[in-house]
PDB file of C-alpha atoms and ligand atoms in Angstrom:
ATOM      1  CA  UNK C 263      87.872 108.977 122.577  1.00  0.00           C
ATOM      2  CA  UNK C 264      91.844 109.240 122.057  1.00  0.00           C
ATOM      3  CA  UNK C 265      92.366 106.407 119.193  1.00  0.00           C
ATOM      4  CA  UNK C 266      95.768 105.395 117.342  1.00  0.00           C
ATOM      5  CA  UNK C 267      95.852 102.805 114.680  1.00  0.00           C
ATOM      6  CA  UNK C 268      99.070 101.464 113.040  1.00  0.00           C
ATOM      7  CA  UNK C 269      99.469 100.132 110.180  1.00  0.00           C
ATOM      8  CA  UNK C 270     100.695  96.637 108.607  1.00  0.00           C
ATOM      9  CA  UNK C 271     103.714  95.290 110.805  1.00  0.00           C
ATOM     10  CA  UNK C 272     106.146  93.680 108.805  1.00  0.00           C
ATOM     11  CA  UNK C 273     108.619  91.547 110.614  1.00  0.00           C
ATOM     12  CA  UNK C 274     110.904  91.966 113.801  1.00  0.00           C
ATOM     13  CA  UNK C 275     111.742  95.110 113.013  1.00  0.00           C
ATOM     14  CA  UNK C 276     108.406  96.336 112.503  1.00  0.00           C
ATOM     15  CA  UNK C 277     107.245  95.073 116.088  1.00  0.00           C
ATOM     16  CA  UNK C 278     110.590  96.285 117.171  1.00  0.00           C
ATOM     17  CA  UNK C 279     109.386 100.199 116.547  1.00  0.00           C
ATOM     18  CA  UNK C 280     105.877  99.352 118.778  1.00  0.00           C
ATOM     19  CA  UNK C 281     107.604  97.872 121.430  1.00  0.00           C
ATOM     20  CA  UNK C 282     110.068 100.896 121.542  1.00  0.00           C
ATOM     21  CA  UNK C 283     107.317 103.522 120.756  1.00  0.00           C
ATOM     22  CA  UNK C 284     104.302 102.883 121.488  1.00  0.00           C
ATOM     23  CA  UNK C 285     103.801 102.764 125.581  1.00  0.00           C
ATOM     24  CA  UNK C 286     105.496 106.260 125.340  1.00  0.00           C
ATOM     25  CA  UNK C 287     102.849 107.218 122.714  1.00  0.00           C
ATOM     26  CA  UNK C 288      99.833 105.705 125.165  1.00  0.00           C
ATOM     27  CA  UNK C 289     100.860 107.548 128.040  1.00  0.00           C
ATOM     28  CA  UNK C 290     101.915 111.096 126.060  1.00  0.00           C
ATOM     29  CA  UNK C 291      98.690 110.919 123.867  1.00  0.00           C
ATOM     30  CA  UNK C 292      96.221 109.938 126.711  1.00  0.00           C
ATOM     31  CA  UNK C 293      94.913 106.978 124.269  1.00  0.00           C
ATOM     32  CA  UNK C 294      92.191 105.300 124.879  1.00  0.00           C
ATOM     33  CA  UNK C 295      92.181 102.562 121.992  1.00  0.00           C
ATOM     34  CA  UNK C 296      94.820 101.451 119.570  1.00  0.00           C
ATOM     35  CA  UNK C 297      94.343  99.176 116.837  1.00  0.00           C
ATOM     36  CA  UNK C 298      97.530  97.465 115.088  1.00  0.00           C
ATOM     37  CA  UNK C 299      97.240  95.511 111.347  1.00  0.00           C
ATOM     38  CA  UNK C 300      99.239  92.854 112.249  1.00  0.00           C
ATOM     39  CA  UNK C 301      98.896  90.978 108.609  1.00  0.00           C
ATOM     40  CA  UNK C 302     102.624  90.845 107.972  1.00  0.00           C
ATOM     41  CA  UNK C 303     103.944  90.501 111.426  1.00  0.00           C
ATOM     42  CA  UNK C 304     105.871  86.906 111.456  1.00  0.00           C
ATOM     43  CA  UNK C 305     108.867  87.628 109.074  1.00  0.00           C
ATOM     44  CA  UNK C 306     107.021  89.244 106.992  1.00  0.00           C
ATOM     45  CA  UNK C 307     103.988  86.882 106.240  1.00  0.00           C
ATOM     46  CA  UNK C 308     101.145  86.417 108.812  1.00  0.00           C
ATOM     47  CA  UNK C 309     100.626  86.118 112.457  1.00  0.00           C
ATOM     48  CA  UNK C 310     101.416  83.788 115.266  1.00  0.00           C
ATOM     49  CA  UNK C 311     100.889  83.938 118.825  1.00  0.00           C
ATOM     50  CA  UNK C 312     103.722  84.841 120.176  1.00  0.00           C
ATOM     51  CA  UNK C 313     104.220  87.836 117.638  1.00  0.00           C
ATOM     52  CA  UNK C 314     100.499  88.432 118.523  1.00  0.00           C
ATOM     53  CA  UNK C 315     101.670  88.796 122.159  1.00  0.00           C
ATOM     54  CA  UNK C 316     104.548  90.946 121.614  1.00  0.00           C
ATOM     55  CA  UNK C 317     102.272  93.506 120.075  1.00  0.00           C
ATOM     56  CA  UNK C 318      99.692  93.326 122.898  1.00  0.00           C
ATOM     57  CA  UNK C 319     102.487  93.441 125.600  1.00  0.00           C
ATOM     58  CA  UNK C 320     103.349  96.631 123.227  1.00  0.00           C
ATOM     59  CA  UNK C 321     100.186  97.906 123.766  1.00  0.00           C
ATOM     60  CA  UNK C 322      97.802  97.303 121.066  1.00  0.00           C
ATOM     61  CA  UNK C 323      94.394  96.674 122.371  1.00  0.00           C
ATOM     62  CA  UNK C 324      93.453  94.991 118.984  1.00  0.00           C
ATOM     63  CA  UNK C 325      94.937  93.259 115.975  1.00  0.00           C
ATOM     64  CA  UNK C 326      93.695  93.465 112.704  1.00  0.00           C
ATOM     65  CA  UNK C 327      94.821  91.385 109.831  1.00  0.00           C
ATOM     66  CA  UNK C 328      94.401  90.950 105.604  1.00  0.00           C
ATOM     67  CA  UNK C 329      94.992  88.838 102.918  1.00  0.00           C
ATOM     68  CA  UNK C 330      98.150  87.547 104.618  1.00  0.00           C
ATOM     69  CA  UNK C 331      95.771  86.795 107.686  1.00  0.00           C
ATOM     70  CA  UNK C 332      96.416  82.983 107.152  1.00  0.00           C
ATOM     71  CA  UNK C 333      99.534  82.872 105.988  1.00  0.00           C
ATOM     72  CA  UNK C 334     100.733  81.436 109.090  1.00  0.00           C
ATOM     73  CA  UNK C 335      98.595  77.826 110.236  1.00  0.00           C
ATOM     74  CA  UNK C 336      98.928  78.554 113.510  1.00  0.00           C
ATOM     75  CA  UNK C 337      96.533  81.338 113.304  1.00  0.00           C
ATOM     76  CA  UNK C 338      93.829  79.164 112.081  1.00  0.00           C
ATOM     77  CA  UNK C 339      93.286  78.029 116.028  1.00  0.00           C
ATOM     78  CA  UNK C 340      94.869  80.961 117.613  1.00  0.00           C
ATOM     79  CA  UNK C 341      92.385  83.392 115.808  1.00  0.00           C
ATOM     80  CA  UNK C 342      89.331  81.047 117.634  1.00  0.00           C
ATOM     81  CA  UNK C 343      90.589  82.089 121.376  1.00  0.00           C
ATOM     82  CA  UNK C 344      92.027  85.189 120.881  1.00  0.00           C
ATOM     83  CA  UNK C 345      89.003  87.921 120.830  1.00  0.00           C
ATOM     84  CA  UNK C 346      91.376  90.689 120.186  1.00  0.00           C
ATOM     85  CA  UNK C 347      92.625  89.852 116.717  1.00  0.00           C
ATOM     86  CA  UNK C 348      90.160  90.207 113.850  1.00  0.00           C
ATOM     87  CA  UNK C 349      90.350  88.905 110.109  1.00  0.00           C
ATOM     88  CA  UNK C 350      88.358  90.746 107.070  1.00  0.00           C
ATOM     89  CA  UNK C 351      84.746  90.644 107.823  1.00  0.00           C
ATOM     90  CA  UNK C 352      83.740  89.696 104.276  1.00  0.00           C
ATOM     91  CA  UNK C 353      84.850  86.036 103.681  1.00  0.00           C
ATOM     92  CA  UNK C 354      81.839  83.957 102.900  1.00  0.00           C
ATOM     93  CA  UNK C 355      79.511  82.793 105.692  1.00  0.00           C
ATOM     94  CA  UNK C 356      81.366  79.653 107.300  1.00  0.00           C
ATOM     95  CA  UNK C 357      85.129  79.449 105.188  1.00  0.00           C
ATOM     96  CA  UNK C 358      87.110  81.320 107.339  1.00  0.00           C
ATOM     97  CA  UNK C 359      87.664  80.804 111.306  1.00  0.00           C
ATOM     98  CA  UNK C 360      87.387  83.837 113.873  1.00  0.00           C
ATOM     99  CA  UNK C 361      85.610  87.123 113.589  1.00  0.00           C
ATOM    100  CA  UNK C 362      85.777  90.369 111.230  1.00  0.00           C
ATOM    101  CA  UNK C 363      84.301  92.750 113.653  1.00  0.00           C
ATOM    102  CA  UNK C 364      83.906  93.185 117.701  1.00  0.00           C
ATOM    103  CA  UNK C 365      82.625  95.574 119.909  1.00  0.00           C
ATOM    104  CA  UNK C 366      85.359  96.185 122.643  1.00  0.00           C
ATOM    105  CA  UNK C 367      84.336  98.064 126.190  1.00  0.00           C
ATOM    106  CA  UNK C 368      86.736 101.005 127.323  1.00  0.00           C
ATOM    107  CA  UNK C 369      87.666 100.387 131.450  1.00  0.00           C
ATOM    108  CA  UNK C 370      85.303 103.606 131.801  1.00  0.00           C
ATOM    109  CA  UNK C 371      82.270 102.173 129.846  1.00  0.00           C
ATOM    110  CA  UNK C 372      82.406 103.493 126.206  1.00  0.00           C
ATOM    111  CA  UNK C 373      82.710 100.896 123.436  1.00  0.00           C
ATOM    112  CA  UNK C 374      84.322 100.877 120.144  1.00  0.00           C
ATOM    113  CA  UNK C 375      83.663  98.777 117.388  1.00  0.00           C
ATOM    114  CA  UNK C 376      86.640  97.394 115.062  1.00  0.00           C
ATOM    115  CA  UNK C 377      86.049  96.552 111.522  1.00  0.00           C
ATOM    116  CA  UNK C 378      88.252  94.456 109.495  1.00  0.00           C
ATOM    117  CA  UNK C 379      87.138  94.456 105.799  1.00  0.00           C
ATOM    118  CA  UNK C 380      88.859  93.533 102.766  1.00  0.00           C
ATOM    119  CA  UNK C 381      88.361  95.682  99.105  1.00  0.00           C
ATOM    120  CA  UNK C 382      87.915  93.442  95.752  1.00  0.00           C
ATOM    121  CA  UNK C 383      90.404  95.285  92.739  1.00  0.00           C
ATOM    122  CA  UNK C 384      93.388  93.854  92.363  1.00  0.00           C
ATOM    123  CA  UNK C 385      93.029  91.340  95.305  1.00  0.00           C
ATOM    124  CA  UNK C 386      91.125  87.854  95.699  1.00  0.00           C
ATOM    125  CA  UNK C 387      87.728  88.735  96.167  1.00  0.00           C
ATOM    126  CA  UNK C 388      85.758  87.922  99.044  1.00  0.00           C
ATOM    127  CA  UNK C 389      82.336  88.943  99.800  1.00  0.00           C
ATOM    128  CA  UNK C 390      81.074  92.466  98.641  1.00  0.00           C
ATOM    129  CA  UNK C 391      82.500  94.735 101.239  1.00  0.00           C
ATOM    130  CA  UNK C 392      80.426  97.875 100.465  1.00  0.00           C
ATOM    131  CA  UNK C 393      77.063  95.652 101.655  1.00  0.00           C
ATOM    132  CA  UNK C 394      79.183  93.812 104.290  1.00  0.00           C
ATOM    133  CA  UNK C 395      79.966  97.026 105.951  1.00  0.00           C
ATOM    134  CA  UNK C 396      76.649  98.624 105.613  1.00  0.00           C
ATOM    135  CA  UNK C 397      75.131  95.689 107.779  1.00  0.00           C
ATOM    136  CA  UNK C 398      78.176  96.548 110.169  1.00  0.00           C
ATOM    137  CA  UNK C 399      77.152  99.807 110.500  1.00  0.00           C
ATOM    138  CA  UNK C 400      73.548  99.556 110.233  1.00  0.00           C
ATOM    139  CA  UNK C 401      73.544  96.962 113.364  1.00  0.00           C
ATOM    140  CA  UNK C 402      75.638  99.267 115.488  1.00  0.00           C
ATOM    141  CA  UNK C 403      75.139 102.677 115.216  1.00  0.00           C
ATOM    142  CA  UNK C 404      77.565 105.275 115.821  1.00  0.00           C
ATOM    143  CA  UNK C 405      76.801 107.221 118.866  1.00  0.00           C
ATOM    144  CA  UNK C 406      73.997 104.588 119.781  1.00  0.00           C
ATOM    145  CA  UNK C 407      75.321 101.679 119.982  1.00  0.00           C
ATOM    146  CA  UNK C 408      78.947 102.469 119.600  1.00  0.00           C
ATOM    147  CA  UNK C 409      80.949 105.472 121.073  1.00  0.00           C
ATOM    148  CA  UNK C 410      83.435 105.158 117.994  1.00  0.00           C
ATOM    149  CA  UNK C 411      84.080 102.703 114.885  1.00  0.00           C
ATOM    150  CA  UNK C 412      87.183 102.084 113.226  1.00  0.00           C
ATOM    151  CA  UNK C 413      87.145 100.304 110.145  1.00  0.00           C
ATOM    152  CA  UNK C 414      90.608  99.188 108.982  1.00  0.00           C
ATOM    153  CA  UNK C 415      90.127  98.839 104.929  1.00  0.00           C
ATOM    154  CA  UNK C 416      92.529  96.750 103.578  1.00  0.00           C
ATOM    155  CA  UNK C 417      92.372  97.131 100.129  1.00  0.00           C
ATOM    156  CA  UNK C 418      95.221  97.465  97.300  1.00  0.00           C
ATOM    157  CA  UNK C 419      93.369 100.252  95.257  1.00  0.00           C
ATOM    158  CA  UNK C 420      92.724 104.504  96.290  1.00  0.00           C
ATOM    159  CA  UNK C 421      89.868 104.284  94.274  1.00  0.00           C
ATOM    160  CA  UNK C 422      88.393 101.565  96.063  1.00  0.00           C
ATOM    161  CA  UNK C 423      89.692 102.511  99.415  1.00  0.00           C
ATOM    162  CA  UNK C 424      88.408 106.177  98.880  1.00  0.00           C
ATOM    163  CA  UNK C 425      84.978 105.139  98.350  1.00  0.00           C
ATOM    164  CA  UNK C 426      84.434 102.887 100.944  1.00  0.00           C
ATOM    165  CA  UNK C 427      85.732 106.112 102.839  1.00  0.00           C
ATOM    166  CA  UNK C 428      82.904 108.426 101.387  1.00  0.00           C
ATOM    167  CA  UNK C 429      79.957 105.420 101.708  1.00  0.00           C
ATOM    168  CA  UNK C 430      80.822 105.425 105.382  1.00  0.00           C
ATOM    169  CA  UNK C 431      81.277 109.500 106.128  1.00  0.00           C
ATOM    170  CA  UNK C 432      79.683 109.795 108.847  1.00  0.00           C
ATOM    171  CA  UNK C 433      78.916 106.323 110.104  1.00  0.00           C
ATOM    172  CA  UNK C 434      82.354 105.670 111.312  1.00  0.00           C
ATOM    173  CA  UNK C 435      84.938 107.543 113.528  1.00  0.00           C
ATOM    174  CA  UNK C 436      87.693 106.170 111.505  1.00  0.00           C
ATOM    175  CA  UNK C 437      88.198 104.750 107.952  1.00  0.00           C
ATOM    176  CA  UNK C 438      91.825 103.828 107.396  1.00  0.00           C
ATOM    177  CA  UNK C 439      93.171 101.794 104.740  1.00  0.00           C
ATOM    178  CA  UNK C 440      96.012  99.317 104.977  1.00  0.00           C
ATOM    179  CA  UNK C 441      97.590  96.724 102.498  1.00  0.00           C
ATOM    180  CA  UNK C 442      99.992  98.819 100.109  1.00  0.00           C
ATOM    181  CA  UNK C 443     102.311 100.049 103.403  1.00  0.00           C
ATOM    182  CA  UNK C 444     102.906 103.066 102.065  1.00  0.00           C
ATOM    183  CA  UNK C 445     101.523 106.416 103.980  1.00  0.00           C
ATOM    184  CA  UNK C 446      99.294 108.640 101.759  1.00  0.00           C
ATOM    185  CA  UNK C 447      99.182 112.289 102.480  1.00  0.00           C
ATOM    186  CA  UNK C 448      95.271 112.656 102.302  1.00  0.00           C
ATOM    187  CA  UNK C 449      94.374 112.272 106.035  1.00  0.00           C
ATOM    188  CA  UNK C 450      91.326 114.797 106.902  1.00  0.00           C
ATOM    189  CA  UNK C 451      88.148 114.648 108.039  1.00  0.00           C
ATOM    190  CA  UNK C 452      85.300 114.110 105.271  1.00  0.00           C
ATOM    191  CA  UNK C 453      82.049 116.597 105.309  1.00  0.00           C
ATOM    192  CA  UNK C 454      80.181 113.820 107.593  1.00  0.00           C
ATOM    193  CA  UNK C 455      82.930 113.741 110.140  1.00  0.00           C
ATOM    194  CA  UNK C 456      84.366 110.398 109.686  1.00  0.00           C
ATOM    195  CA  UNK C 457      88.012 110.553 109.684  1.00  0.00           C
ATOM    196  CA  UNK C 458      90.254 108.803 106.790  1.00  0.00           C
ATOM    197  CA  UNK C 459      93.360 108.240 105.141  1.00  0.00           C
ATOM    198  CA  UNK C 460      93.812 106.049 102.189  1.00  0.00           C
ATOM    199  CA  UNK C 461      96.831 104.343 103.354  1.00  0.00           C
ATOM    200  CA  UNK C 462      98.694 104.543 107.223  1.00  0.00           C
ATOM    201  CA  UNK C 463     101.606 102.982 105.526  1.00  0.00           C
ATOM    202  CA  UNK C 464     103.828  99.923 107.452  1.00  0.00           C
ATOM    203  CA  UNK C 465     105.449  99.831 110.398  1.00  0.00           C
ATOM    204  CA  UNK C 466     108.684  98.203 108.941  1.00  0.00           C
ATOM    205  CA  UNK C 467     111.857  99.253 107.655  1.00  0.00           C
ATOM    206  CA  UNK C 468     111.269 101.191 104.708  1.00  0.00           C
ATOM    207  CA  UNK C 469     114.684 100.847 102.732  1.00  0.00           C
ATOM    208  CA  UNK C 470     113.003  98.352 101.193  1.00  0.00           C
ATOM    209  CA  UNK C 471     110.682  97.226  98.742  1.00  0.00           C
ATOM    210  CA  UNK C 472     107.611  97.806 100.904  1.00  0.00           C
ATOM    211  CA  UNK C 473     109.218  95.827 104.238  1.00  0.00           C
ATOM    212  CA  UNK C 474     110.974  93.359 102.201  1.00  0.00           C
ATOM    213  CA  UNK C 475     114.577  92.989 101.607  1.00  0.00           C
ATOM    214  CA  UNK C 476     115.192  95.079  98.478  1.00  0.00           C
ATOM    215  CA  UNK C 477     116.947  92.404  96.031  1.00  0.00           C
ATOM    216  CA  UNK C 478     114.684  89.528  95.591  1.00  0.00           C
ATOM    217  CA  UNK C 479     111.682  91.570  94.127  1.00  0.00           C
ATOM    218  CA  UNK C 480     114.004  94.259  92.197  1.00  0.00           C
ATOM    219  CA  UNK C 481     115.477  90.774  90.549  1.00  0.00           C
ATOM    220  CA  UNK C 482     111.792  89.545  90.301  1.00  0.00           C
ATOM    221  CA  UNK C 483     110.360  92.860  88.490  1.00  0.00           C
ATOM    222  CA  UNK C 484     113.903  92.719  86.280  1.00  0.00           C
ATOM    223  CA  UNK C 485     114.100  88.832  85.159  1.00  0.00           C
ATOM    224  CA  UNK C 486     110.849  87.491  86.073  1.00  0.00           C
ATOM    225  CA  UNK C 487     112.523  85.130  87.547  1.00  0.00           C
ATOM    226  CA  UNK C 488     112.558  83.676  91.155  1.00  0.00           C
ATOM    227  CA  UNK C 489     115.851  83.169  92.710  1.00  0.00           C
ATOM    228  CA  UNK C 490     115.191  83.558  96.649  1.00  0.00           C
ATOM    229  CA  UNK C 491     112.426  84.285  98.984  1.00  0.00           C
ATOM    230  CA  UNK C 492     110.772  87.758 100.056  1.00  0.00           C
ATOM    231  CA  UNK C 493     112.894  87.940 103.639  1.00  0.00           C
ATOM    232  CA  UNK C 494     111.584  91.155 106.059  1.00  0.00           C
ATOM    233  CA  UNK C 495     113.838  93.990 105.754  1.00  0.00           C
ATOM    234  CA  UNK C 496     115.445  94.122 109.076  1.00  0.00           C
ATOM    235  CA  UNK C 497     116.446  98.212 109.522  1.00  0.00           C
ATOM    236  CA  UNK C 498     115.357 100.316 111.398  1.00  0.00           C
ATOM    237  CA  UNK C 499     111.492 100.571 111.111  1.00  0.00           C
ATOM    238  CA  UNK C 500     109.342 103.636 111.108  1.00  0.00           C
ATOM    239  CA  UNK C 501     105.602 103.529 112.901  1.00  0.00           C
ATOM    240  CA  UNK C 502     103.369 104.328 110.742  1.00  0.00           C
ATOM    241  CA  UNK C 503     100.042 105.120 112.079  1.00  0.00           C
ATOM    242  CA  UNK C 504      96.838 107.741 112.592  1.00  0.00           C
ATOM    243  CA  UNK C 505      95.959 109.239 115.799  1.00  0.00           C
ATOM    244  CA  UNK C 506      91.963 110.158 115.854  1.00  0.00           C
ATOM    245  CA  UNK C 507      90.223 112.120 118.812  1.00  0.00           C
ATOM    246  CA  UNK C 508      86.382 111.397 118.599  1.00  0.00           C
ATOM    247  CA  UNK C 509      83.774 113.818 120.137  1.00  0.00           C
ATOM    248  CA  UNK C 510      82.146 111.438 122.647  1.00  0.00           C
ATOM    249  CA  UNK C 511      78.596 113.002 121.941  1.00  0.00           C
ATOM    250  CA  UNK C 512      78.558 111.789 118.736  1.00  0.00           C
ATOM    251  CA  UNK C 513      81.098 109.669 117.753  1.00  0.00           C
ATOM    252  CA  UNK C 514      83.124 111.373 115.167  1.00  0.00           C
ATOM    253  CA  UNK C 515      86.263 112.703 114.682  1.00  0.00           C
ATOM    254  CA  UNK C 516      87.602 115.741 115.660  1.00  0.00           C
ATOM    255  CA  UNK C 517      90.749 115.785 115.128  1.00  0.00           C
ATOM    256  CA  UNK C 518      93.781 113.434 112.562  1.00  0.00           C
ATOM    257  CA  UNK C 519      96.677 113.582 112.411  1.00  0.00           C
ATOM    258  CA  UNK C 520      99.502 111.216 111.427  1.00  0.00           C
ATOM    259  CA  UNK C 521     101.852 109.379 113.247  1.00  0.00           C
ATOM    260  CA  UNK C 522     105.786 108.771 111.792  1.00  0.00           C
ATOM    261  CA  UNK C 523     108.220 107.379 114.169  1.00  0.00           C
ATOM    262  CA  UNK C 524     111.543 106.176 113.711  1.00  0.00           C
ATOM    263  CA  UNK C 525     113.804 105.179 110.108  1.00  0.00           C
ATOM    264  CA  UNK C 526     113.743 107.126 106.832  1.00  0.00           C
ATOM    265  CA  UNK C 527     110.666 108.569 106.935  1.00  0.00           C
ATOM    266  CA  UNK C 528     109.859 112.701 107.403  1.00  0.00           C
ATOM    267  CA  UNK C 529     108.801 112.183 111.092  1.00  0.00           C
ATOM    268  CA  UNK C 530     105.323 113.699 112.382  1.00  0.00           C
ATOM    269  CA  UNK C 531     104.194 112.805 116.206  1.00  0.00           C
ATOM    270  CA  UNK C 532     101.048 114.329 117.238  1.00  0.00           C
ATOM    271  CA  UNK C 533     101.355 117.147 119.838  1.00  0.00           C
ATOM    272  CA  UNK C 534     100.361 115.676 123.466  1.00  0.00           C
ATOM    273  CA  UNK C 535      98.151 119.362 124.159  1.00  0.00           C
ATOM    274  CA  UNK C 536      94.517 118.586 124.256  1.00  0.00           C
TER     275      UNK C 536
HETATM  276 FE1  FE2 X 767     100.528  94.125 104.483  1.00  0.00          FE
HETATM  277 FE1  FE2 X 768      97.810  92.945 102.685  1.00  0.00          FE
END
């Protein structure tokens, strides 16, 4: 299976670079599946439908979100009709609305499950997300149950991030974390086969202090002071992202590479050759 996964969207401009890039990406890369984070999407801070929308007109297939997943009040009802956007699997039992995890069917049969789980350090802690994923994985087996699993793990520290990479080595098709939108230069694939990378970075303008217009939080850090609001930075965005081939047999990955498209970023794009 031909995967992509993008990640955290910050603002226009960040949903700007998808709707430019990514059908051209779909058709060059043959892809099967891509998953977008979608936390920062509205101007910066949450989802709402229509920015939802734009992204699956784009061509995501599903939306993941974060710690930002709420930040928006529409989403509270949009999340319980929309089957394609997920929130981190590991709030308690009945506090948040919608679903962490989904098993989505291909048009030719194969099914991949999404995983939306959010790590503890340095972030409001939810629900242990080392057991929360084992049941994940333990009720849907890779290359059983599941012709791939993607588990986007939103999470502020590599430590953290790493493990939950290693626990799930060869469980998972994918393990890609999200949250600090900056693109770490550690994509492989670990001894089981699962493919990671620490961080897929944003897609959002990145002359900027991580998507947001570069004054306010330089004047934050300096005074400690708050004299504006975070607004999204609104140049021109690179896309950020992971593309994954799976061997259908088993599940995991045979092939990652990274994905940089567009703005002030060194640029990779996968080659189309099979
Ligand atoms: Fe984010
Ligand atoms: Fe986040």
């Amino acid at each position: 299976m031909r995967i992509a996964f993008f990640g955290d969207v910050v603002g226009r401009s960040g949903r700007q670079v998808l709707s430019e890039e990514l059908p051209g990406l779909r058709e060059a890369l043959a892809l099967d599946f891509v998953v977008v984070n979608a936390e920062n999407a509205a101007g910066g801070f949450g989802i709402t439908e229509k920015t939802a929308v734009e992204l699956f007109d784009a061509g995501a297939d599903v939306l993941t979100l974060g710690n930002h997943s709420f930040d928006q009040s529409e989403a509270l009802s949009y999340i319980e009709r929309e089957p394609r956007l997920l929130r981190p699997v590991n709030y308690p039992e009945g506090t948040a609305p919608g679903r962490g995890s989904s098993l989505y069917d291909l048009p030719d049969g194969r099914r991949i499950l999404v995983i939306n789980v959010m790590l503890r350090l340095f972030m409001e802690a939810l629900d242990d997300p080392f057991r929360r994923i084992n049941e994940e994985l333990d009720a849907c087996p890779l290359g059983q149950v599941a012709d791939a699993i993607l588990v986007d793990a939103h999470g502020e520290a590599t430590s953290e991030k790493t493990a939950l990479g290693v626990y799930c080595d060869g469980r998972a098709s994918l393990v890609v974390g999200t949250h600090t939108h900056v693109p770490t230069a550690d994509w492989r694939i670990l001894p089981g086969g699962t493919a990671y990378q620490t961080d897929a970075g944003m897609c959002g303008d990145y002359d900027s202090v991580i998507g947001m217009d570069k004054e306010e939080p330089v004047n934050r850090f300096v005074t400690h002071m708050r004299s504006s609001r975070f607004s999204a930075a609104s140049g021109e965005a690179t896309a950020c992202g992971l593309f994954v081939e799976t061997d259908d047999r088993t599940g995991l990955a045979a092939r990652v590479e990274p994905i940089r498209i567009g703005g002030v970023l060194s640029q990779a794009r996968p080659e189309s050759t099979n």
